[in-house]
XYZ file of C-alpha atoms in Angstrom:
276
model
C -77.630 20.165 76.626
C -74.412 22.105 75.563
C -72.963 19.723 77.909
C -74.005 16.716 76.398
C -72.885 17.808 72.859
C -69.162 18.848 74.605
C -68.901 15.311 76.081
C -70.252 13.583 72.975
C -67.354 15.846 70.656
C -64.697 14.667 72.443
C -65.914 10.846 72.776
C -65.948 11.222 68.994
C -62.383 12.801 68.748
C -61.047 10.385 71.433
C -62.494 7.167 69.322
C -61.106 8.407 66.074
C -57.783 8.972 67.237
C -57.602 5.657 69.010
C -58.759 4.011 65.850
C -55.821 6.383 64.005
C -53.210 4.952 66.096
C -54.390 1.477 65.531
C -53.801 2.251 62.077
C -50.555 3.306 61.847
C -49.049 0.601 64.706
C -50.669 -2.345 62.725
C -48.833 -2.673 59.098
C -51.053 -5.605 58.619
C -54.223 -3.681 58.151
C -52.364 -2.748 54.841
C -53.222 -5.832 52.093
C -50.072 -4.203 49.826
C -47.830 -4.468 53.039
C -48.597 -7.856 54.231
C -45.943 -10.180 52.934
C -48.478 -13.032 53.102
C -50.513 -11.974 49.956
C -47.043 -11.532 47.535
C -45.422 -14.257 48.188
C -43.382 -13.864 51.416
C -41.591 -10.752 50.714
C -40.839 -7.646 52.445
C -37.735 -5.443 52.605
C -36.634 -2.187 54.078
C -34.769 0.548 53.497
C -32.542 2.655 55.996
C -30.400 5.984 54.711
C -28.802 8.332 57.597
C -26.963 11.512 57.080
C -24.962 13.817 59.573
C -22.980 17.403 58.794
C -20.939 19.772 60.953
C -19.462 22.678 59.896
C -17.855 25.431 62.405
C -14.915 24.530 64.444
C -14.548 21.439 62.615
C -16.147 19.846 59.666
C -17.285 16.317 59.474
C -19.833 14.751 56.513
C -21.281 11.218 57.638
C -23.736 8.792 55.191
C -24.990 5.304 55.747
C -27.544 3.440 53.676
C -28.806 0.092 53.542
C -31.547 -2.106 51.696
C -32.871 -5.294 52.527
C -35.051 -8.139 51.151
C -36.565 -10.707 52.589
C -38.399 -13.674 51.553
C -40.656 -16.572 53.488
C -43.400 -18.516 52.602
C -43.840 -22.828 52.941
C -40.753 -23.618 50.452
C -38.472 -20.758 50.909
C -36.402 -18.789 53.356
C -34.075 -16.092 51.313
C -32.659 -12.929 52.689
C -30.134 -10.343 50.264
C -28.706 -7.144 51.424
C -26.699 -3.594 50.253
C -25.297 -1.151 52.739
C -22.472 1.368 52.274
C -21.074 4.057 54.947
C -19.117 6.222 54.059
C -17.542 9.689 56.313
C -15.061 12.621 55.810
C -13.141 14.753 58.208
C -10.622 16.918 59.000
C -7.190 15.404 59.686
C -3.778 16.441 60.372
C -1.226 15.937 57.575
C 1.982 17.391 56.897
C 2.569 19.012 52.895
C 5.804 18.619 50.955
C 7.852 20.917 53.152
C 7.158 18.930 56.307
C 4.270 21.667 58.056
C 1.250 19.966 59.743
C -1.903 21.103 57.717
C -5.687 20.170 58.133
C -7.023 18.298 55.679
C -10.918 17.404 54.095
C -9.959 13.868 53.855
C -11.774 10.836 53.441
C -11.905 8.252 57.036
C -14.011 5.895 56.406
C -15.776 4.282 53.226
C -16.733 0.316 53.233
C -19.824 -1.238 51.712
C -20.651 -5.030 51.721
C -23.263 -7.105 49.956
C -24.765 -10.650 49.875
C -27.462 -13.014 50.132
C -28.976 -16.285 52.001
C -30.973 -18.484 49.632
C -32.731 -21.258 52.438
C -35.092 -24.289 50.883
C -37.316 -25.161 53.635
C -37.119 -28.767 55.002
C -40.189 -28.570 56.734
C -41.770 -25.514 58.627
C -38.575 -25.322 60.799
C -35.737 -26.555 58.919
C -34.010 -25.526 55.549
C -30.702 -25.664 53.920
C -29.149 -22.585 53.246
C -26.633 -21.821 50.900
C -25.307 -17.804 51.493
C -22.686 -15.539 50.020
C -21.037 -12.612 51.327
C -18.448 -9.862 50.144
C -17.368 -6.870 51.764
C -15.052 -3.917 50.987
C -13.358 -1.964 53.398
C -10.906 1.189 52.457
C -9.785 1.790 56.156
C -10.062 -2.255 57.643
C -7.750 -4.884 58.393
C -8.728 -6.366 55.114
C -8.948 -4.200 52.359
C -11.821 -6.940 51.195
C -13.279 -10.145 51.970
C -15.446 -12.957 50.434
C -17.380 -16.307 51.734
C -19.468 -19.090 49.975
C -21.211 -21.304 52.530
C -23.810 -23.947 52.701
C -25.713 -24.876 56.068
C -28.690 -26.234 58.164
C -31.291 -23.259 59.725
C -33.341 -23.823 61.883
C -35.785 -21.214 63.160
C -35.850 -22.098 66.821
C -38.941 -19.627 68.030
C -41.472 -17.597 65.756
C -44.851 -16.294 67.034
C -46.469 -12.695 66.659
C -44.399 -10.856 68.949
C -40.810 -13.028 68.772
C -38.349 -14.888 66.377
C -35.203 -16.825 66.853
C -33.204 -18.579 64.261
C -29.852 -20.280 63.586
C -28.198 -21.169 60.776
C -24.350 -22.921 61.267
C -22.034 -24.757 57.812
C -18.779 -25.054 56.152
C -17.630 -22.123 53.878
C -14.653 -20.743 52.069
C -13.407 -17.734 52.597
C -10.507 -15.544 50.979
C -9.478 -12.199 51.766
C -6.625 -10.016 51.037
C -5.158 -8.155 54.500
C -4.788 -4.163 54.273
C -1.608 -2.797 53.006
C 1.379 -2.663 55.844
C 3.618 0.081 56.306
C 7.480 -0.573 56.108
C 10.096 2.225 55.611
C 12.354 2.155 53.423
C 15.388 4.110 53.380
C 13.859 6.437 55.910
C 10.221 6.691 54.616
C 7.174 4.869 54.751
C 5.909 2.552 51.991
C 3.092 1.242 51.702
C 3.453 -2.783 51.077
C 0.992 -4.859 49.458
C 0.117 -7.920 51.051
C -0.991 -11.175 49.266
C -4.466 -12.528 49.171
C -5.179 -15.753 51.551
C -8.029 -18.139 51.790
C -9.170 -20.648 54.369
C -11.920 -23.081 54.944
C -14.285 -21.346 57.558
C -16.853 -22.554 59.795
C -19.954 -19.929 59.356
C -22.548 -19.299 62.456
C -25.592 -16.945 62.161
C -27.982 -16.434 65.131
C -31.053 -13.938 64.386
C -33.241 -12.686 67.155
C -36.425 -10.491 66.420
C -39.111 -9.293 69.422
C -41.500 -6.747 69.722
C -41.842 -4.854 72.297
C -45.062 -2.802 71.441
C -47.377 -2.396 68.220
C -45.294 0.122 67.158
C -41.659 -0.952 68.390
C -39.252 -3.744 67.445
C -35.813 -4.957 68.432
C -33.584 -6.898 66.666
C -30.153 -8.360 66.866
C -27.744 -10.694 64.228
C -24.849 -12.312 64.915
C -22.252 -13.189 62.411
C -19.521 -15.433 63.362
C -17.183 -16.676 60.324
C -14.075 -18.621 61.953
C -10.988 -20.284 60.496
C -7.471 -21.395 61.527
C -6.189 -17.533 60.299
C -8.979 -15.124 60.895
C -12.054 -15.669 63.126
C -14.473 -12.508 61.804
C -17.173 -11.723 64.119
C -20.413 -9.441 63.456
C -22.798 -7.982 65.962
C -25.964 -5.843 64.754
C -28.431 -4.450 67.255
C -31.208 -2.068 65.977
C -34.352 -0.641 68.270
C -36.902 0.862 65.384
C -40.435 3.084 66.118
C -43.044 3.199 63.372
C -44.092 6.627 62.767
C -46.572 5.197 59.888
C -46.889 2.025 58.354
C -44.274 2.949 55.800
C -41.797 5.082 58.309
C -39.780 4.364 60.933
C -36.784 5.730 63.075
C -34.099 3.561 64.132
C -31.338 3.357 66.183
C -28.307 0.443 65.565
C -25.137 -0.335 66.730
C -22.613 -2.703 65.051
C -19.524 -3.887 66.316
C -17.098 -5.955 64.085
C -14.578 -8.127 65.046
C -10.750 -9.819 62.851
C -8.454 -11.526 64.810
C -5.951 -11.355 62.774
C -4.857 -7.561 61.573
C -1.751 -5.614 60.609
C 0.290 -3.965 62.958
C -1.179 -0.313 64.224
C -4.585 -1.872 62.986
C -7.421 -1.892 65.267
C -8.795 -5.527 65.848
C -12.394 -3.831 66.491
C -14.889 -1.293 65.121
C -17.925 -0.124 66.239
C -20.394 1.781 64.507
C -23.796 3.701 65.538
C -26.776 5.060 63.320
C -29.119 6.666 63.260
C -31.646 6.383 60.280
C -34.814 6.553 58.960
C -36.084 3.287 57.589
C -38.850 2.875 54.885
C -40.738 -0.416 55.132
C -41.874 -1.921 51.936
């Protein structure tokens, strides 16, 4: 008998936490979360944060937001992330000594949208926008208006593919260069320029399980000056329906930069994303 009431306790706890974990690894269950019953939208926040202090001290913050819209007429997408970081560098003071120095490294933020008008249940025409700020780049900022075609290639439960390719405009103005003059550096301002651009976007989603997701976006904006190209890769895991952890890796890409200037940056987070 005691038996039988051991065996039937832990039957009970085995079924209610394998109906728990079916809860958490299916957002779907959730009527509030399923973008089907308000109109095609979902979005997603991610914020990351990283401090040392010690032998050296180093502050690190990303955030980022994201919307996204589908239903039978539209396709829209609209996005916000910043990063910004601080350090200690080496500078020298008035009298010529080498000092360290809390300084600023890295601060950029960027911001746009994709506004797609749905053709049929494949096809749209997408107009997007784009502008980007960058304090440490080869171009202290950069804008693009395009219009396109889209066409979402694959889309089922577990994967989606989908390209979108157009004619844009594009100007940016290059980071300052550094000329001496009369023995010491100055900082020259250089003009703004603008091109017609060809603009590529290729998105790729899959799941792997119920609970994690891969994703990667490719940016490509190319013209007879600058060719600008933008990688994202991100692995999330759900922890609820709401929370996730995520890992993502960006690498960013101007042809065309000023001398001691890096054509290539990379960048890796860590965050915690909030699905809503």
């Amino acid at each position: 008998m005691r038996k039988a009431l051991i065996t039937s306790a832990l039957l009970a706890s085995f079924a209610s936490f394998t109906a728990l974990a079916d809860d958490v690894a299916s957002p779907a269950a959730d009527p509030a979360s399923n973008p089907a019953t308000n109109g095609g939208w979902s979005g997603t926040g991610e914020f990351g944060f990283a401090s040392a202090r010690g032998n050296s001290r180093t502050e690190n913050v990303n955030a980022k937001l994201g919307l996204n819209q589908e239903n039978e007429l539209w396709k829209n997408n609209f996005f916000l992330n910043g990063m910004r970081s601080k350090g200690e560098v080496q500078v020298q003071d008035s009298q010529g000594n080498t000092i360290d120095k809390f300084s600023t490294t890295a601060n950029r933020y960027d911001t746009g949208a994709s506004v797609g008008y749905k053709l049929d249940p494949r096809s749209y025409i997408v107009g997007a926008l784009r502008y980007e700020h960058d304090d440490f780049g080869s171009n202290i900022w950069q804008g693009i208006v395009s219009i396109g075609y889209g066409y979402i290639a694959l889309k089922n439960d577990r994967t989606e593919l989908s390209f979108e390719a157009g004619p844009g405009y594009k100007r940016y103005r290059p980071a300052d260069r550094t000329v001496q003059v009369d023995g010491v550096d100055v900082k020259q301002r250089q003009e703004t320029q603008s091109e017609a651009v060809g603009r590529g976007l290729v998105n790729y989603k899959y799941r792997l399980t119920a609970n994690t997701a891969l994703e990667d976006t490719l940016l490509l904006e190319a013209g007879s000056k600058n060719q600008y190209y933008q990688n994202d890769i991100g692995l999330s895991v759900s922890m609820t329906k709401k929370m996730a952890l995520k890992v993502g890796y960006q690498v960013r890409y101007n042809s065309d930069v000023q001398p001691g200037t890096k054509n290539t940056d990379t960048l890796m987070t860590t965050n915690l994303v909030y699905n809503f």
